[in-house]
Amino acid sequence: AGLQKHVELARVRHELRLRRGAINTSGSPSTSVDSKRVDAWQECNMEMNVAFYMTADMAKPYNSYVTDLQNDDLRVLIYAGDADLMCNWNGNQAWTRALEFWHTRSCAQCQAVLSSTR
């Protein structure tokens, strides 16, 4: 619910390149996509989930990709729910704190956002 409200914000829709009013909570795939914008953001797309699972990507380390994004000054969101059994927040906090990139020193002082009402 909280993530859905965040995605519905105009500035977030703009950054995600979602068309106005194109929030899909049904789990069914979008039917109209062009090269620049998608119709809907989905919290969970089971078709994509199965395809991802079949590649065994969940067992591969991606920390170097995150470091590359950060070195290119791109913001990265690492999200895990407080009761997430697959990607718990303690594990995510540990590996993100261990990343080394050009903002490492300034990020060492950052506090994790454990909850938000925004």
N, CA, C and O atoms as a GROMACS GRO file, in nm:
protein
  472
    1ALA      N    1   0.082  -0.120   0.000
    1ALA     CA    2   0.000   0.000   0.000
    1ALA      C    3   0.086   0.125   0.000
    1ALA      O    4   0.059   0.218  -0.075
    2GLY      N    5   0.190   0.128   0.084
    2GLY     CA    6   0.277   0.245   0.090
    2GLY      C    7   0.354   0.266  -0.038
    2GLY      O    8   0.366   0.379  -0.086
    3LEU      N    9   0.406   0.158  -0.096
    3LEU     CA   10   0.480   0.168  -0.221
    3LEU      C   11   0.387   0.210  -0.333
    3LEU      O   12   0.425   0.289  -0.420
    4GLN      N   13   0.266   0.158  -0.334
    4GLN     CA   14   0.169   0.194  -0.436
    4GLN      C   15   0.139   0.343  -0.431
    4GLN      O   16   0.133   0.408  -0.535
    5LYS      N   17   0.120   0.399  -0.311
    5LYS     CA   18   0.094   0.543  -0.297
    5LYS      C   19   0.212   0.623  -0.349
    5LYS      O   20   0.193   0.727  -0.414
    6HIS      N   21   0.334   0.576  -0.322
    6HIS     CA   22   0.454   0.646  -0.368
    6HIS      C   23   0.459   0.648  -0.520
    6HIS      O   24   0.489   0.751  -0.580
    7VAL      N   25   0.431   0.534  -0.584
    7VAL     CA   26   0.435   0.524  -0.729
    7VAL      C   27   0.328   0.612  -0.793
    7VAL      O   28   0.344   0.655  -0.908
    8GLU      N   29   0.220   0.640  -0.723
    8GLU     CA   30   0.113   0.723  -0.777
    8GLU      C   31   0.147   0.872  -0.775
    8GLU      O   32   0.074   0.951  -0.836
    9LEU      N   33   0.254   0.913  -0.707
    9LEU     CA   34   0.293   1.054  -0.706
    9LEU      C   35   0.337   1.096  -0.846
    9LEU      O   36   0.404   1.021  -0.916
   10ALA      N   37   0.298   1.218  -0.885
   10ALA     CA   38   0.326   1.266  -1.021
   10ALA      C   39   0.475   1.263  -1.053
   10ALA      O   40   0.514   1.222  -1.162
   11ARG      N   41   0.558   1.305  -0.959
   11ARG     CA   42   0.703   1.309  -0.988
   11ARG      C   43   0.761   1.169  -1.004
   11ARG      O   44   0.853   1.148  -1.083
   12VAL      N   45   0.707   1.073  -0.929
   12VAL     CA   46   0.754   0.935  -0.940
   12VAL      C   47   0.707   0.875  -1.072
   12VAL      O   48   0.784   0.807  -1.140
   13ARG      N   49   0.580   0.898  -1.109
   13ARG     CA   50   0.529   0.850  -1.238
   13ARG      C   51   0.615   0.905  -1.352
   13ARG      O   52   0.646   0.834  -1.447
   14HIS      N   53   0.653   1.033  -1.340
   14HIS     CA   54   0.737   1.095  -1.443
   14HIS      C   55   0.872   1.024  -1.453
   14HIS      O   56   0.917   0.991  -1.562
   15GLU      N   57   0.936   0.999  -1.339
   15GLU     CA   58   1.067   0.933  -1.338
   15GLU      C   59   1.058   0.790  -1.388
   15GLU      O   60   1.152   0.741  -1.452
   16LEU      N   61   0.948   0.722  -1.359
   16LEU     CA   62   0.929   0.584  -1.406
   16LEU      C   63   0.877   0.578  -1.549
   16LEU      O   64   0.862   0.470  -1.607
   17ARG      N   65   0.849   0.696  -1.606
   17ARG     CA   66   0.795   0.708  -1.741
   17ARG      C   67   0.660   0.640  -1.756
   17ARG      O   68   0.633   0.573  -1.856
   18LEU      N   69   0.575   0.658  -1.656
   18LEU     CA   70   0.439   0.605  -1.662
   18LEU      C   71   0.347   0.712  -1.717
   18LEU      O   72   0.361   0.830  -1.684
   19ARG      N   73   0.255   0.672  -1.800
   19ARG     CA   74   0.154   0.767  -1.847
   19ARG      C   75   0.063   0.805  -1.732
   19ARG      O   76   0.049   0.730  -1.635
   20ARG      N   77   0.001   0.921  -1.742
   20ARG     CA   78  -0.089   0.969  -1.637
   20ARG      C   79  -0.198   0.865  -1.610
   20ARG      O   80  -0.264   0.817  -1.702
   21GLY      N   81  -0.215   0.833  -1.483
   21GLY     CA   82  -0.320   0.740  -1.443
   21GLY      C   83  -0.291   0.595  -1.475
   21GLY      O   84  -0.380   0.510  -1.465
   22ALA      N   85  -0.168   0.564  -1.513
   22ALA     CA   86  -0.137   0.428  -1.556
   22ALA      C   87  -0.075   0.346  -1.445
   22ALA      O   88   0.040   0.304  -1.456
   23ILE      N   89  -0.148   0.325  -1.339
   23ILE     CA   90  -0.100   0.242  -1.230
   23ILE      C   91  -0.179   0.112  -1.233
   23ILE      O   92  -0.302   0.113  -1.223
   24ASN      N   93  -0.109   0.002  -1.246
   24ASN     CA   94  -0.174  -0.128  -1.261
   24ASN      C   95  -0.152  -0.210  -1.135
   24ASN      O   96  -0.038  -0.247  -1.104
   25THR      N   97  -0.257  -0.238  -1.063
   25THR     CA   98  -0.243  -0.322  -0.943
   25THR      C   99  -0.304  -0.460  -0.965
   25THR      O  100  -0.310  -0.540  -0.872
   26SER      N  101  -0.348  -0.487  -1.086
   26SER     CA  102  -0.417  -0.614  -1.112
   26SER      C  103  -0.321  -0.731  -1.127
   26SER      O  104  -0.361  -0.846  -1.111
   27GLY      N  105  -0.194  -0.703  -1.158
   27GLY     CA  106  -0.100  -0.812  -1.182
   27GLY      C  107  -0.102  -0.861  -1.325
   27GLY      O  108  -0.016  -0.941  -1.364
   28SER      N  109  -0.199  -0.815  -1.407
   28SER     CA  110  -0.202  -0.856  -1.546
   28SER      C  111  -0.111  -0.765  -1.629
   28SER      O  112  -0.098  -0.647  -1.597
   29PRO      N  113  -0.049  -0.818  -1.734
   29PRO     CA  114   0.044  -0.738  -1.812
   29PRO      C  115  -0.024  -0.623  -1.884
   29PRO      O  116  -0.142  -0.629  -1.918
   30SER      N  117   0.053  -0.519  -1.907
   30SER     CA  118   0.006  -0.404  -1.982
   30SER      C  119  -0.008  -0.444  -2.129
   30SER      O  120   0.066  -0.530  -2.177
   31THR      N  121  -0.102  -0.384  -2.201
   31THR     CA  122  -0.123  -0.421  -2.340
   31THR      C  123  -0.071  -0.318  -2.439
   31THR      O  124  -0.057  -0.350  -2.557
   32SER      N  125  -0.042  -0.196  -2.396
   32SER     CA  126  -0.001  -0.093  -2.489
   32SER      C  127   0.128  -0.029  -2.441
   32SER      O  128   0.128   0.048  -2.345
   33VAL      N  129   0.238  -0.060  -2.508
   33VAL     CA  130   0.368  -0.007  -2.467
   33VAL      C  131   0.436   0.054  -2.588
   33VAL      O  132   0.439  -0.007  -2.695
   34ASP      N  133   0.491   0.175  -2.571
   34ASP     CA  134   0.572   0.230  -2.679
   34ASP      C  135   0.717   0.234  -2.633
   34ASP      O  136   0.748   0.189  -2.523
   35SER      N  137   0.805   0.286  -2.716
   35SER     CA  138   0.948   0.279  -2.686
   35SER      C  139   0.992   0.371  -2.574
   35SER      O  140   1.100   0.352  -2.518
   36LYS      N  141   0.912   0.471  -2.538
   36LYS     CA  142   0.954   0.566  -2.436
   36LYS      C  143   0.876   0.555  -2.306
   36LYS      O  144   0.930   0.589  -2.200
   37ARG      N  145   0.755   0.510  -2.310
   37ARG     CA  146   0.672   0.507  -2.189
   37ARG      C  147   0.598   0.374  -2.180
   37ARG      O  148   0.560   0.315  -2.281
   38VAL      N  149   0.578   0.331  -2.059
   38VAL     CA  150   0.497   0.212  -2.037
   38VAL      C  151   0.364   0.254  -1.978
   38VAL      O  152   0.352   0.362  -1.918
   39ASP      N  153   0.265   0.171  -1.995
   39ASP     CA  154   0.132   0.203  -1.943
   39ASP      C  155   0.122   0.190  -1.793
   39ASP      O  156   0.054   0.269  -1.728
   40ALA      N  157   0.189   0.092  -1.737
   40ALA     CA  158   0.164   0.065  -1.596
   40ALA      C  159   0.286   0.009  -1.525
   40ALA      O  160   0.362  -0.071  -1.580
   41TRP      N  161   0.301   0.052  -1.404
   41TRP     CA  162   0.399  -0.008  -1.314
   41TRP      C  163   0.327  -0.117  -1.237
   41TRP      O  164   0.212  -0.098  -1.195
   42GLN      N  165   0.393  -0.230  -1.219
   42GLN     CA  166   0.333  -0.340  -1.144
   42GLN      C  167   0.423  -0.377  -1.029
   42GLN      O  168   0.544  -0.390  -1.045
   43GLU      N  169   0.364  -0.394  -0.914
   43GLU     CA  170   0.442  -0.437  -0.798
   43GLU      C  171   0.493  -0.578  -0.817
   43GLU      O  172   0.604  -0.611  -0.774
   44CYS      N  173   0.414  -0.663  -0.879
   44CYS     CA  174   0.456  -0.801  -0.900
   44CYS      C  175   0.397  -0.851  -1.031
   44CYS      O  176   0.275  -0.855  -1.048
   45ASN      N  177   0.483  -0.888  -1.123
   45ASN     CA  178   0.441  -0.943  -1.251
   45ASN      C  179   0.486  -1.088  -1.252
   45ASN      O  180   0.606  -1.116  -1.265
   46MET      N  181   0.394  -1.180  -1.238
   46MET     CA  182   0.429  -1.322  -1.224
   46MET      C  183   0.496  -1.378  -1.349
   46MET      O  184   0.582  -1.466  -1.339
   47GLU      N  185   0.458  -1.330  -1.466
   47GLU     CA  186   0.524  -1.375  -1.590
   47GLU      C  187   0.672  -1.339  -1.586
   47GLU      O  188   0.758  -1.422  -1.620
   48MET      N  189   0.702  -1.217  -1.545
   48MET     CA  190   0.842  -1.173  -1.534
   48MET      C  191   0.912  -1.249  -1.422
   48MET      O  192   1.029  -1.285  -1.434
   49ASN      N  193   0.841  -1.273  -1.313
   49ASN     CA  194   0.898  -1.345  -1.200
   49ASN      C  195   0.942  -1.486  -1.240
   49ASN      O  196   1.051  -1.530  -1.204
   50VAL      N  197   0.858  -1.556  -1.315
   50VAL     CA  198   0.891  -1.692  -1.360
   50VAL      C  199   1.010  -1.688  -1.455
   50VAL      O  200   1.101  -1.771  -1.445
   51ALA      N  201   1.011  -1.592  -1.549
   51ALA     CA  202   1.122  -1.581  -1.643
   51ALA      C  203   1.253  -1.553  -1.569
   51ALA      O  204   1.357  -1.609  -1.602
   52PHE      N  205   1.247  -1.466  -1.470
   52PHE     CA  206   1.364  -1.434  -1.389
   52PHE      C  207   1.411  -1.556  -1.312
   52PHE      O  208   1.531  -1.585  -1.308
   53TYR      N  209   1.319  -1.628  -1.252
   53TYR     CA  210   1.352  -1.748  -1.175
   53TYR      C  211   1.421  -1.852  -1.263
   53TYR      O  212   1.516  -1.917  -1.219
   54MET      N  213   1.375  -1.868  -1.386
   54MET     CA  214   1.430  -1.969  -1.476
   54MET      C  215   1.574  -1.938  -1.517
   54MET      O  216   1.645  -2.029  -1.560
   55THR      N  217   1.618  -1.814  -1.506
   55THR     CA  218   1.756  -1.779  -1.542
   55THR      C  219   1.853  -1.801  -1.427
   55THR      O  220   1.975  -1.794  -1.448
   56ALA      N  221   1.804  -1.827  -1.307
   56ALA     CA  222   1.885  -1.842  -1.186
   56ALA      C  223   1.955  -1.711  -1.148
   56ALA      O  224   2.054  -1.714  -1.075
   57ASP      N  225   1.905  -1.598  -1.198
   57ASP     CA  226   1.965  -1.468  -1.167
   57ASP      C  227   1.961  -1.435  -1.019
   57ASP      O  228   2.046  -1.360  -0.970
   58MET      N  229   1.865  -1.489  -0.946
   58MET     CA  230   1.854  -1.455  -0.804
   58MET      C  231   1.972  -1.507  -0.724
   58MET      O  232   1.992  -1.467  -0.610
   59ALA      N  233   2.050  -1.597  -0.784
   59ALA     CA  234   2.165  -1.652  -0.715
   59ALA      C  235   2.296  -1.583  -0.755
   59ALA      O  236   2.403  -1.622  -0.709
   60LYS      N  237   2.287  -1.482  -0.841
   60LYS     CA  238   2.407  -1.414  -0.888
   60LYS      C  239   2.427  -1.283  -0.812
   60LYS      O  240   2.330  -1.216  -0.776
   61PRO      N  241   2.553  -1.245  -0.788
   61PRO     CA  242   2.578  -1.118  -0.720
   61PRO      C  243   2.564  -1.000  -0.818
   61PRO      O  244   2.613  -1.005  -0.931
   62TYR      N  245   2.497  -0.896  -0.773
   62TYR     CA  246   2.476  -0.778  -0.855
   62TYR      C  247   2.537  -0.653  -0.792
   62TYR      O  248   2.513  -0.542  -0.839
   63ASN      N  249   2.614  -0.670  -0.686
   63ASN     CA  250   2.669  -0.554  -0.618
   63ASN      C  251   2.757  -0.469  -0.709
   63ASN      O  252   2.758  -0.347  -0.695
   64SER      N  253   2.832  -0.529  -0.801
   64SER     CA  254   2.917  -0.449  -0.890
   64SER      C  255   2.834  -0.363  -0.984
   64SER      O  256   2.876  -0.253  -1.020
   65TYR      N  257   2.716  -0.411  -1.025
   65TYR     CA  258   2.629  -0.331  -1.110
   65TYR      C  259   2.574  -0.210  -1.033
   65TYR      O  260   2.564  -0.100  -1.088
   66VAL      N  261   2.540  -0.231  -0.907
   66VAL     CA  262   2.491  -0.122  -0.824
   66VAL      C  263   2.601  -0.018  -0.806
   66VAL      O  264   2.575   0.102  -0.813
   67THR      N  265   2.723  -0.064  -0.784
   67THR     CA  266   2.836   0.028  -0.771
   67THR      C  267   2.855   0.108  -0.899
   67THR      O  268   2.879   0.229  -0.893
   68ASP      N  269   2.845   0.044  -1.014
   68ASP     CA  270   2.858   0.115  -1.142
   68ASP      C  271   2.751   0.222  -1.156
   68ASP      O  272   2.781   0.334  -1.199
   69LEU      N  273   2.628   0.191  -1.120
   69LEU     CA  274   2.520   0.290  -1.126
   69LEU      C  275   2.549   0.408  -1.035
   69LEU      O  276   2.531   0.523  -1.074
   70GLN      N  277   2.595   0.379  -0.914
   70GLN     CA  278   2.625   0.486  -0.820
   70GLN      C  279   2.742   0.570  -0.868
   70GLN      O  280   2.740   0.692  -0.851
   71ASN      N  281   2.842   0.509  -0.926
   71ASN     CA  282   2.955   0.585  -0.980
   71ASN      C  283   2.914   0.674  -1.096
   71ASN      O  284   2.982   0.773  -1.125
   72ASP      N  285   2.804   0.640  -1.162
   72ASP     CA  286   2.749   0.723  -1.269
   72ASP      C  287   2.648   0.825  -1.217
   72ASP      O  288   2.574   0.885  -1.294
   73ASP      N  289   2.646   0.844  -1.084
   73ASP     CA  290   2.556   0.939  -1.018
   73ASP      C  291   2.409   0.906  -1.037
   73ASP      O  292   2.326   0.997  -1.039
   74LEU      N  293   2.375   0.780  -1.050
   74LEU     CA  294   2.236   0.739  -1.057
   74LEU      C  295   2.192   0.693  -0.919
   74LEU      O  296   2.266   0.623  -0.850
   75ARG      N  297   2.073   0.732  -0.881
   75ARG     CA  298   2.020   0.690  -0.752
   75ARG      C  299   1.975   0.545  -0.760
   75ARG      O  300   1.924   0.499  -0.862
   76VAL      N  301   1.996   0.475  -0.651
   76VAL     CA  302   1.960   0.333  -0.645
   76VAL      C  303   1.873   0.311  -0.523
   76VAL      O  304   1.907   0.355  -0.413
   77LEU      N  305   1.762   0.244  -0.541
   77LEU     CA  306   1.674   0.207  -0.430
   77LEU      C  307   1.686   0.057  -0.408
   77LEU      O  308   1.659  -0.022  -0.499
   78ILE      N  309   1.726   0.020  -0.289
   78ILE     CA  310   1.727  -0.121  -0.249
   78ILE      C  311   1.611  -0.135  -0.151
   78ILE      O  312   1.614  -0.078  -0.042
   79TYR      N  313   1.510  -0.209  -0.190
   79TYR     CA  314   1.386  -0.215  -0.112
   79TYR      C  315   1.364  -0.357  -0.062
   79TYR      O  316   1.377  -0.454  -0.136
   80ALA      N  317   1.330  -0.367   0.064
   80ALA     CA  318   1.288  -0.496   0.121
   80ALA      C  319   1.186  -0.468   0.230
   80ALA      O  320   1.202  -0.376   0.310
   81GLY      N  321   1.082  -0.546   0.232
   81GLY     CA  322   0.982  -0.532   0.337
   81GLY      C  323   1.035  -0.581   0.470
   81GLY      O  324   1.130  -0.660   0.475
   82ASP      N  325   0.975  -0.536   0.578
   82ASP     CA  326   1.023  -0.574   0.711
   82ASP      C  327   1.001  -0.722   0.740
   82ASP      O  328   1.063  -0.777   0.831
   83ALA      N  329   0.914  -0.787   0.665
   83ALA     CA  330   0.889  -0.930   0.686
   83ALA      C  331   0.924  -1.011   0.562
   83ALA      O  332   0.876  -1.123   0.545
   84ASP      N  333   1.008  -0.955   0.475
   84ASP     CA  334   1.047  -1.022   0.351
   84ASP      C  335   1.140  -1.138   0.383
   84ASP      O  336   1.248  -1.117   0.439
   85LEU      N  337   1.100  -1.259   0.348
   85LEU     CA  338   1.181  -1.376   0.379
   85LEU      C  339   1.290  -1.401   0.276
   85LEU      O  340   1.391  -1.464   0.308
   86MET      N  341   1.273  -1.352   0.154
   86MET     CA  342   1.371  -1.376   0.048
   86MET      C  343   1.485  -1.274   0.050
   86MET      O  344   1.601  -1.310   0.036
   87CYS      N  345   1.450  -1.148   0.069
   87CYS     CA  346   1.550  -1.040   0.067
   87CYS      C  347   1.528  -0.954   0.190
   87CYS      O  348   1.476  -0.843   0.180
   88ASN      N  349   1.568  -1.003   0.304
   88ASN     CA  350   1.540  -0.929   0.427
   88ASN      C  351   1.624  -0.802   0.434
   88ASN      O  352   1.731  -0.793   0.374
   89TRP      N  353   1.574  -0.704   0.508
   89TRP     CA  354   1.639  -0.574   0.511
   89TRP      C  355   1.774  -0.578   0.579
   89TRP      O  356   1.862  -0.499   0.545
   90ASN      N  357   1.795  -0.669   0.674
   90ASN     CA  358   1.926  -0.679   0.739
   90ASN      C  359   2.034  -0.718   0.638
   90ASN      O  360   2.143  -0.660   0.637
   91GLY      N  361   2.004  -0.815   0.556
   91GLY     CA  362   2.099  -0.858   0.453
   91GLY      C  363   2.124  -0.749   0.351
   91GLY      O  364   2.239  -0.726   0.311
   92ASN      N  365   2.018  -0.681   0.308
   92ASN     CA  366   2.034  -0.572   0.211
   92ASN      C  367   2.116  -0.458   0.270
   92ASN      O  368   2.200  -0.399   0.201
   93GLN      N  369   2.091  -0.426   0.396
   93GLN     CA  370   2.169  -0.320   0.460
   93GLN      C  371   2.316  -0.359   0.467
   93GLN      O  372   2.404  -0.275   0.444
   94ALA      N  373   2.345  -0.483   0.499
   94ALA     CA  374   2.484  -0.529   0.511
   94ALA      C  375   2.559  -0.519   0.378
   94ALA      O  376   2.670  -0.466   0.374
   95TRP      N  377   2.499  -0.569   0.270
   95TRP     CA  378   2.574  -0.566   0.144
   95TRP      C  379   2.581  -0.427   0.084
   95TRP      O  380   2.680  -0.394   0.017
   96THR      N  381   2.479  -0.343   0.107
   96THR     CA  382   2.488  -0.207   0.054
   96THR      C  383   2.589  -0.124   0.133
   96THR      O  384   2.656  -0.038   0.075
   97ARG      N  385   2.600  -0.146   0.263
   97ARG     CA  386   2.701  -0.076   0.343
   97ARG      C  387   2.843  -0.115   0.302
   97ARG      O  388   2.936  -0.037   0.318
   98ALA      N  389   2.859  -0.236   0.248
   98ALA     CA  390   2.992  -0.284   0.208
   98ALA      C  391   3.033  -0.236   0.069
   98ALA      O  392   3.148  -0.256   0.029
   99LEU      N  393   2.941  -0.174  -0.006
   99LEU     CA  394   2.975  -0.127  -0.141
   99LEU      C  395   3.083  -0.020  -0.135
   99LEU      O  396   3.086   0.063  -0.043
  100GLU      N  397   3.171  -0.023  -0.233
  100GLU     CA  398   3.273   0.081  -0.242
  100GLU      C  399   3.254   0.154  -0.374
  100GLU      O  400   3.270   0.097  -0.481
  101PHE      N  401   3.222   0.282  -0.364
  101PHE     CA  402   3.205   0.367  -0.481
  101PHE      C  403   3.249   0.506  -0.441
  101PHE      O  404   3.290   0.527  -0.327
  102TRP      N  405   3.242   0.600  -0.530
  102TRP     CA  406   3.306   0.729  -0.502
  102TRP      C  407   3.236   0.810  -0.394
  102TRP      O  408   3.295   0.905  -0.343
  103HIS      N  409   3.114   0.777  -0.356
  103HIS     CA  410   3.045   0.844  -0.244
  103HIS      C  411   3.052   0.763  -0.115
  103HIS      O  412   2.980   0.794  -0.020
  104THR      N  413   3.134   0.661  -0.110
  104THR     CA  414   3.135   0.570   0.005
  104THR      C  415   3.150   0.643   0.137
  104THR      O  416   3.077   0.613   0.232
  105ARG      N  417   3.242   0.737   0.145
  105ARG     CA  418   3.264   0.806   0.273
  105ARG      C  419   3.141   0.885   0.317
  105ARG      O  420   3.103   0.879   0.433
  106SER      N  421   3.079   0.958   0.225
  106SER     CA  422   2.961   1.036   0.264
  106SER      C  423   2.844   0.944   0.298
  106SER      O  424   2.763   0.977   0.385
  107CYS      N  425   2.833   0.831   0.231
  107CYS     CA  426   2.723   0.738   0.259
  107CYS      C  427   2.742   0.662   0.388
  107CYS      O  428   2.645   0.610   0.444
  108ALA      N  429   2.864   0.653   0.436
  108ALA     CA  430   2.887   0.584   0.563
  108ALA      C  431   2.814   0.654   0.677
  108ALA      O  432   2.783   0.592   0.779
  109GLN      N  433   2.787   0.783   0.660
  109GLN     CA  434   2.717   0.860   0.761
  109GLN      C  435   2.565   0.855   0.744
  109GLN      O  436   2.491   0.902   0.831
  110CYS      N  437   2.517   0.798   0.633
  110CYS     CA  438   2.373   0.795   0.604
  110CYS      C  439   2.302   0.697   0.697
  110CYS      O  440   2.357   0.594   0.738
  111GLN      N  441   2.180   0.731   0.729
  111GLN     CA  442   2.096   0.642   0.809
  111GLN      C  443   1.999   0.569   0.716
  111GLN      O  444   1.945   0.628   0.622
  112ALA      N  445   1.979   0.444   0.742
  112ALA     CA  446   1.881   0.368   0.664
  112ALA      C  447   1.741   0.416   0.700
  112ALA      O  448   1.714   0.448   0.815
  113VAL      N  449   1.654   0.421   0.600
  113VAL     CA  450   1.514   0.455   0.624
  113VAL      C  451   1.442   0.323   0.652
  113VAL      O  452   1.419   0.243   0.561
  114LEU      N  453   1.408   0.303   0.778
  114LEU     CA  454   1.345   0.176   0.817
  114LEU      C  455   1.194   0.182   0.806
  114LEU      O  456   1.128   0.078   0.798
  115SER      N  457   1.140   0.301   0.807
  115SER     CA  458   0.997   0.318   0.784
  115SER      C  459   0.973   0.461   0.743
  115SER      O  460   1.055   0.549   0.770
  116SER      N  461   0.863   0.483   0.677
  116SER     CA  462   0.834   0.618   0.631
  116SER      C  463   0.684   0.638   0.623
  116SER      O  464   0.609   0.545   0.591
  117THR      N  465   0.641   0.758   0.652
  117THR     CA  466   0.499   0.791   0.638
  117THR      C  467   0.477   0.876   0.515
  117THR      O  468   0.364   0.920   0.489
  118ARG      N  469   0.583   0.902   0.438
  118ARG     CA  470   0.572   0.984   0.318
  118ARG      C  471   0.508   0.909   0.205
  118ARG      O  472   0.491   0.964   0.096
   0.00000   0.00000   0.00000
